[in-house]
Every structure is written in structure tokens, then in C-alpha cells.
Short mmCIF file of C-alpha atoms in Angstrom, two decimals:
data_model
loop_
_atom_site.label_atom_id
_atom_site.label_comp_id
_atom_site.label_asym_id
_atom_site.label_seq_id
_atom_site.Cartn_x
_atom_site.Cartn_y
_atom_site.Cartn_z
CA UNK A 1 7.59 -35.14 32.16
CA UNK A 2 8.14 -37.98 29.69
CA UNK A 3 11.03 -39.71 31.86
CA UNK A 4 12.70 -43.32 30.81
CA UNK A 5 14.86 -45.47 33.48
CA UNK A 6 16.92 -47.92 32.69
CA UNK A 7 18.24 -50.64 35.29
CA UNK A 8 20.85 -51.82 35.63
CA UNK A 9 22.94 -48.87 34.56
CA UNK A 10 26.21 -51.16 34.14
CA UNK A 11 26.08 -55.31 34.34
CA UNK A 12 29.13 -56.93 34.32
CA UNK A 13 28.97 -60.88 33.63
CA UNK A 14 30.24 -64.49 32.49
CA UNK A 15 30.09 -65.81 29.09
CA UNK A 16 26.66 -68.07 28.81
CA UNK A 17 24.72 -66.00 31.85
CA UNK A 18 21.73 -64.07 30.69
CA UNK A 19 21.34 -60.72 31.42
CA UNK A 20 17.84 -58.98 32.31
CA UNK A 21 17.49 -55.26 31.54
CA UNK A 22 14.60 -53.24 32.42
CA UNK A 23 13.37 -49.90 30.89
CA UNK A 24 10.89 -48.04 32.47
CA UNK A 25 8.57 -44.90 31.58
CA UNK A 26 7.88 -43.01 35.38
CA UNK A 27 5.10 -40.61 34.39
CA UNK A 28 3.15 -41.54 31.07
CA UNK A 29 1.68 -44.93 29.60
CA UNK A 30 4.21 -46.15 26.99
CA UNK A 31 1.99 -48.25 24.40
CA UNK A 32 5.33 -48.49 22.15
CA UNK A 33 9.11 -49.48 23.50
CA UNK A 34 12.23 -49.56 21.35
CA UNK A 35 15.44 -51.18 22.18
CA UNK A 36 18.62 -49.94 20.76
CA UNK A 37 22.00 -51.09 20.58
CA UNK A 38 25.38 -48.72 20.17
CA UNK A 39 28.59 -49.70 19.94
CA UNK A 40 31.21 -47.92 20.51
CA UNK A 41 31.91 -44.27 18.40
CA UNK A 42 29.22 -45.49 16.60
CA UNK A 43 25.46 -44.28 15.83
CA UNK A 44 22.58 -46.66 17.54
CA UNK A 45 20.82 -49.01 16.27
CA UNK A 46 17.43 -50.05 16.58
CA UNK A 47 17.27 -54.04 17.54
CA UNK A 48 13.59 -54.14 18.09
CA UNK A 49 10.04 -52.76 18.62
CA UNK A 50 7.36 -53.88 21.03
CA UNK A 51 4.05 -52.60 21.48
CA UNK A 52 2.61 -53.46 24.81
CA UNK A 53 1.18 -57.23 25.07
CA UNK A 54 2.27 -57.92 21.32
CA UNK A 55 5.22 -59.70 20.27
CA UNK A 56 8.38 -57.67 19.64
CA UNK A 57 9.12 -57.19 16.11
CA UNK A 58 12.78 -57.67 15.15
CA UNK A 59 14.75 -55.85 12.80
CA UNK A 60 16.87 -57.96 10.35
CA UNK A 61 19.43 -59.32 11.55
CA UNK A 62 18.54 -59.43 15.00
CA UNK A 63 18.26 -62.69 16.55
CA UNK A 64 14.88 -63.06 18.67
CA UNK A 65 15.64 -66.50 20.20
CA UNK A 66 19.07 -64.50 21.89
CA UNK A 67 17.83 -60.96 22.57
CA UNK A 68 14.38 -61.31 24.18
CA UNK A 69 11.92 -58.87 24.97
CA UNK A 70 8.84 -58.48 26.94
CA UNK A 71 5.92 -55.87 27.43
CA UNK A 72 3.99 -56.99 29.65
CA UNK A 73 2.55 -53.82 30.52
CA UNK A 74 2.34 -50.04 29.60
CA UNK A 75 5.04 -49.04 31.77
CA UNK A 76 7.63 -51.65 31.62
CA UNK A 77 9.50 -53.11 28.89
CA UNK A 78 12.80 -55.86 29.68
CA UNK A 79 15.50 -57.27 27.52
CA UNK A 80 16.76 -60.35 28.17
CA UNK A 81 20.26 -61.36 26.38
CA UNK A 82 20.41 -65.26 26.43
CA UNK A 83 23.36 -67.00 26.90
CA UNK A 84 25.82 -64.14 26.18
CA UNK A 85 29.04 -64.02 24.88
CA UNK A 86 31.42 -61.20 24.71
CA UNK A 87 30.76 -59.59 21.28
CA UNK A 88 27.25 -59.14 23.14
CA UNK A 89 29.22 -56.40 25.15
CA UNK A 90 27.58 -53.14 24.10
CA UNK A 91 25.65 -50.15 25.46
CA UNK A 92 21.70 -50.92 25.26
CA UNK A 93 19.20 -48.22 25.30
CA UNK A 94 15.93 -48.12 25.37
CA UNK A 95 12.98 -45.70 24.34
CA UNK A 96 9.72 -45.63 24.53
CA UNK A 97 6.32 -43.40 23.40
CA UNK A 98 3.14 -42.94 24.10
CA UNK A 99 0.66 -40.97 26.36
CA UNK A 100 -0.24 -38.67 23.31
CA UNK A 101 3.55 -38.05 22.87
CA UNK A 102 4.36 -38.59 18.99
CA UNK A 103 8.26 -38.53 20.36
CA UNK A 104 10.96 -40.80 21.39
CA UNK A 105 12.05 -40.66 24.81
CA UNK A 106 15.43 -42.42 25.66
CA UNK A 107 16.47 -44.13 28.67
CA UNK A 108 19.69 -43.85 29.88
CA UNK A 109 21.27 -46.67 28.40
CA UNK A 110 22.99 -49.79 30.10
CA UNK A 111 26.21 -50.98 29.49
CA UNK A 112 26.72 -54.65 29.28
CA UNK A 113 29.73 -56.48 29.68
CA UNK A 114 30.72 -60.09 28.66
CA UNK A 115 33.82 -61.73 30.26
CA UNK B 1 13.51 -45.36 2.62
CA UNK B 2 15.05 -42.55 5.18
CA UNK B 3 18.97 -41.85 5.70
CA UNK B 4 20.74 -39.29 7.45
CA UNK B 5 24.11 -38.20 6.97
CA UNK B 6 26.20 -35.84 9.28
CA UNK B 7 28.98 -34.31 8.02
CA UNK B 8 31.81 -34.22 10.73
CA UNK B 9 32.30 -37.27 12.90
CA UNK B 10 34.34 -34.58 14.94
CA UNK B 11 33.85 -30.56 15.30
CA UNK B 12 35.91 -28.23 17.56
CA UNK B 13 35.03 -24.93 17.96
CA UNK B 14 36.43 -22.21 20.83
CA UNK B 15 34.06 -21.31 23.86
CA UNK B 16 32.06 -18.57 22.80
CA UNK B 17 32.36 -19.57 18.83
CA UNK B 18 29.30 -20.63 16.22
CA UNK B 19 28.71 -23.86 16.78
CA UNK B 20 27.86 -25.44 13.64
CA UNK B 21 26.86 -29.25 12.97
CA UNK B 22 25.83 -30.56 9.70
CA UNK B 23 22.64 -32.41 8.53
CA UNK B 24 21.13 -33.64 5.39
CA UNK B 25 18.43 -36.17 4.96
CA UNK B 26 16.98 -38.25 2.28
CA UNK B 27 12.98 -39.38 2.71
CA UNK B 28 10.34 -40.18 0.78
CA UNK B 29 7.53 -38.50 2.23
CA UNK B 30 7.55 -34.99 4.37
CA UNK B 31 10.19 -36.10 6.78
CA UNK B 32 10.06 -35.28 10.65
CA UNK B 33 13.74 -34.07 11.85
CA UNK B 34 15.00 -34.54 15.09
CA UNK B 35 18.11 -33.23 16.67
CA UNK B 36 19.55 -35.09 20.15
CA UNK B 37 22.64 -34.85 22.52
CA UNK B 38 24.34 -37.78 24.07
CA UNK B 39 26.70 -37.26 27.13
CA UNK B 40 29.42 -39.62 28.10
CA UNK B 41 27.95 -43.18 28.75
CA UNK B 42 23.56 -41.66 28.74
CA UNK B 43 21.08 -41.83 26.74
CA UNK B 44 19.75 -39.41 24.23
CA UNK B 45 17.90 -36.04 25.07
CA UNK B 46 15.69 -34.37 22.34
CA UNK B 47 17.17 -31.16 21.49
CA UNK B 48 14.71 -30.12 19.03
CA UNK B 49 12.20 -31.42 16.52
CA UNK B 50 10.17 -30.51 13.19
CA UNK B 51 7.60 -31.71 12.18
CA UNK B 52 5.46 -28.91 10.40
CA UNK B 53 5.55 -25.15 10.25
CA UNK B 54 8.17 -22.87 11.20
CA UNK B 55 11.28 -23.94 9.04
CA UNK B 56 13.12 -22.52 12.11
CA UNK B 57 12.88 -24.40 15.07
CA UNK B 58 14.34 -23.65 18.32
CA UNK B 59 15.47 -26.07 20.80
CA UNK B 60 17.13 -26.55 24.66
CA UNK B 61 19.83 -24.57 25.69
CA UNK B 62 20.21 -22.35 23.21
CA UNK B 63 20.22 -24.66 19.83
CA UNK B 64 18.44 -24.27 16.99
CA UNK B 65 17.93 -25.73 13.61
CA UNK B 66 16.43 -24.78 10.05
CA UNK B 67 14.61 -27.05 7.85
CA UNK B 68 15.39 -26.40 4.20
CA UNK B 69 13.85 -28.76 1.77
CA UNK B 70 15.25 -27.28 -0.79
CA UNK B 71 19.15 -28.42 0.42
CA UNK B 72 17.37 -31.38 2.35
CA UNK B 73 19.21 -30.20 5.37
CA UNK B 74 18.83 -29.61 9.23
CA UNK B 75 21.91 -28.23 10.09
CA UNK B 76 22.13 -27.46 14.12
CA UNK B 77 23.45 -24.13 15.16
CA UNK B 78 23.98 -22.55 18.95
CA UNK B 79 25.54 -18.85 18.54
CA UNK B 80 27.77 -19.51 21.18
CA UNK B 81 29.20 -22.13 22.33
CA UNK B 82 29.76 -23.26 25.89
CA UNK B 83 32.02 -25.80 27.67
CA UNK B 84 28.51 -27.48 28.42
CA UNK B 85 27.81 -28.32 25.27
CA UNK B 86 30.97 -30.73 24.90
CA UNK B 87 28.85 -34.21 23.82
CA UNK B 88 27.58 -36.13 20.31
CA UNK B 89 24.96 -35.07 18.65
CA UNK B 90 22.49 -37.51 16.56
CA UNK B 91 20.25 -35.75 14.07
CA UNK B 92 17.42 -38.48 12.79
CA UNK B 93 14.62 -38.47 10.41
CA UNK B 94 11.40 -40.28 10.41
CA UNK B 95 8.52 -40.17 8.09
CA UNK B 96 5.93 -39.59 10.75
CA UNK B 97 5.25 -38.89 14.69
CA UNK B 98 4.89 -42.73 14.85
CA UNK B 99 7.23 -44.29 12.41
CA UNK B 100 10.92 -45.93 12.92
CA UNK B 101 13.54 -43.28 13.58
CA UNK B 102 17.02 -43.68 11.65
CA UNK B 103 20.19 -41.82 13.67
CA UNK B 104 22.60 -40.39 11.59
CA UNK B 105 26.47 -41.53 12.15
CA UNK B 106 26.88 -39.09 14.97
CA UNK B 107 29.13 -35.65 15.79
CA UNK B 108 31.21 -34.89 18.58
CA UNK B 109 31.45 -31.76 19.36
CA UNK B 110 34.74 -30.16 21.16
CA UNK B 111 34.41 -26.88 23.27
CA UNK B 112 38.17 -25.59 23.48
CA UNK B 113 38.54 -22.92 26.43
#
């Protein structure tokens, strides 16, 4: 139990394209979705937190307008990166919780690339 | 305010050795303690948590890990360690089943045959 997909796994694109990732949880209702974002030999770090049918709510720093994210329902979160550019190259993973579990589960992660 | 800091941004150890990975944590309230493993480009897979209780809490594939609020550490320990178990491991602290998680810096772990 308690699986999260990702998709895509890898997404390879041009400078100003926008990218759609999509994190899924299979087999329980996720009522809360967390996107992270790790960079290489580093730790990750959290960009954002949506509940399901609320507004996402950004960590500092974090720019909303680029790096949006939807929840439209209790299985399916997606974040959108808006016009990227190649520092936006990075591996994005998502988590999410819910159906009485008090515990993360973790996707496994997508890695975006900016030419 | 929660932080996390592993000692070791790199451990070796021989196949068959201790593995040991170091944890301490700063929190403000009764912290929960989490444990993951992250293989070569995936996501993170929960080890082991604590939450309350047993001080000793045993985890996947052999791990386990003692809470000791006395040191504020949750060091990770496997008595043996296999080729397997070559990946990073996060340890991260929240204040509550429902509250933000913050990941430590990360250890990679080396098996040597």
C-alpha cells in the first residue's frame, strides 16, 4: 500500500517551454501533496504544499507565478514549471499523505532538463 | 524551529561490517524522527519512524534506530551490512504526524566487497 507515481520519469526540453509533471497516489486518498526539489549531492527541499482544492502554499523563496501547482482532486497533484530556463534543471519529487496515514510517501522523482 | 544534522556526507564500511550513520536533531516540541533511503535517480522509501514509545525502533531490511533525547540523536544502525544497502540516507524530523518534514544534508553510504 501507500504507492506515489510520478510521470514523466525524465523530461528533456527548450529554454521557455513549460513542463507538466504529474504525481499520483494509486491506492489511498491523498488530502495533502508536497513537491520537492533536489539538486544534485544535495538534501531536498520542500517548494510547496497543497491540500486538495486549496491553493498551494509556497515556501519562501519559491516563486508561485513560475512553479505552478494544482490539486484538483484527492489522487492527483501536477507541477507545472513556466517558461523554464536551465537553472530550472533539477530532480522534482513529490509526496503525498493521507488516507489515515500520518506519513510521507515519496514518488519517484522526475528529472527535468533545460537546454 | 526543527534541524537535522548528519554527520558524514560519505560512510564506507566492508560487506558484512556495522553500518553506522549519524543523526542529531534540534525541535521544539517532542519531535517525530524519520529515517529514508534514496537509490540512484528515485525517490525516498521510509526506512523507519518514531513517533512515541519504544526508543528502539526497527525498520526494513534489517535497520534500526534509537531515539535518545537525552543526546538528541537517531543514529541508524544495520549489524551487517550488505552490497544492497549501497544508497543515501535522509534522516528528518517533524514536530507532528502532520507537520512540514525537514531532511537532513544526506549520507552516502559505500558497501566495499
Amino acid at each position: 500500500g501507500a504507492v506515489v507515481s510520478q510521470h514523466p520519469s525524465r523530461v528533456i526540453c527548450k529554454s521557455g517551454t513549460s513542463v507538466k509533471i504529474e504525481c499520483r497516489s494509486l491506492d489511498f486518498q491523498a488530502t495533502t501533496m508536497f513537491w520537492y526539489r533536489q539538486f544534485p549531492k544535495q538534501s531536498l527541499m520542500l517548494m510547496a504544499t497543497s491540500n486538495e482544492g486549496s491553493k498551494a502554499t509556497y515556501e519562501q523563496g519559491v516563486e508561485k507565478d513560475k512553479f505552478l501547482i494544482n490539486h484538483a482532486s484527492l489522487t492527483l497533484s501536477t507541477l507545472t514549471v513556466t517558461s523554464a530556463h536551465p537553472e530550472d534543471s533539477s530532480f522534482y519529487i513529490c509526496s503525498a499523505r493521507g488516507g489515515g496515514f500520518d506519513t510521507q510517501y515519496f514518488g519517484p522523482g522526475t528529472r527535468l532538463t533545460v537546454l | 524551529a526543527q534541524s537535522v544534522t548528519q554527520l558524514g556526507s560519505h560512510v564506507s564500511v566492508s560487506e558484512g561490517a556495522l553500518v553506522l550513520l549519524r543523526c542529531n536533531y534540534s525541535s521544539s516540541v517532542p519531535p517525530y524522527l524519520f529515517w529514508y533511503v534514496q537509490y540512484p535517480n528515485q525517490g525516498l522509501q521510509l526506512l523507519l519512524k518514531y513517533t512515541t514509545g519504544a526508543t528502539l525502533v526497527k525498520g526494513i531490511n534489517g535497520f534500526e534506530a534509537e531515539f535518545k533525547k537525552s543526546e538528541t540523536s537517531f543514529h541508524l544502525t544495520k549489524p551487517s551490512a550488505h552490497m544492497s544497502d549501497a544508497a543515501e540516507y535522509f534522516c528528518a524530523v517533524s514536530s507532528g504526524g502532520y507537520q512540514k518534514v525537514t531532511f537532513g544534508t544526506g549520507t552516502k553510504l559505500q558497501v566495499i566487497p
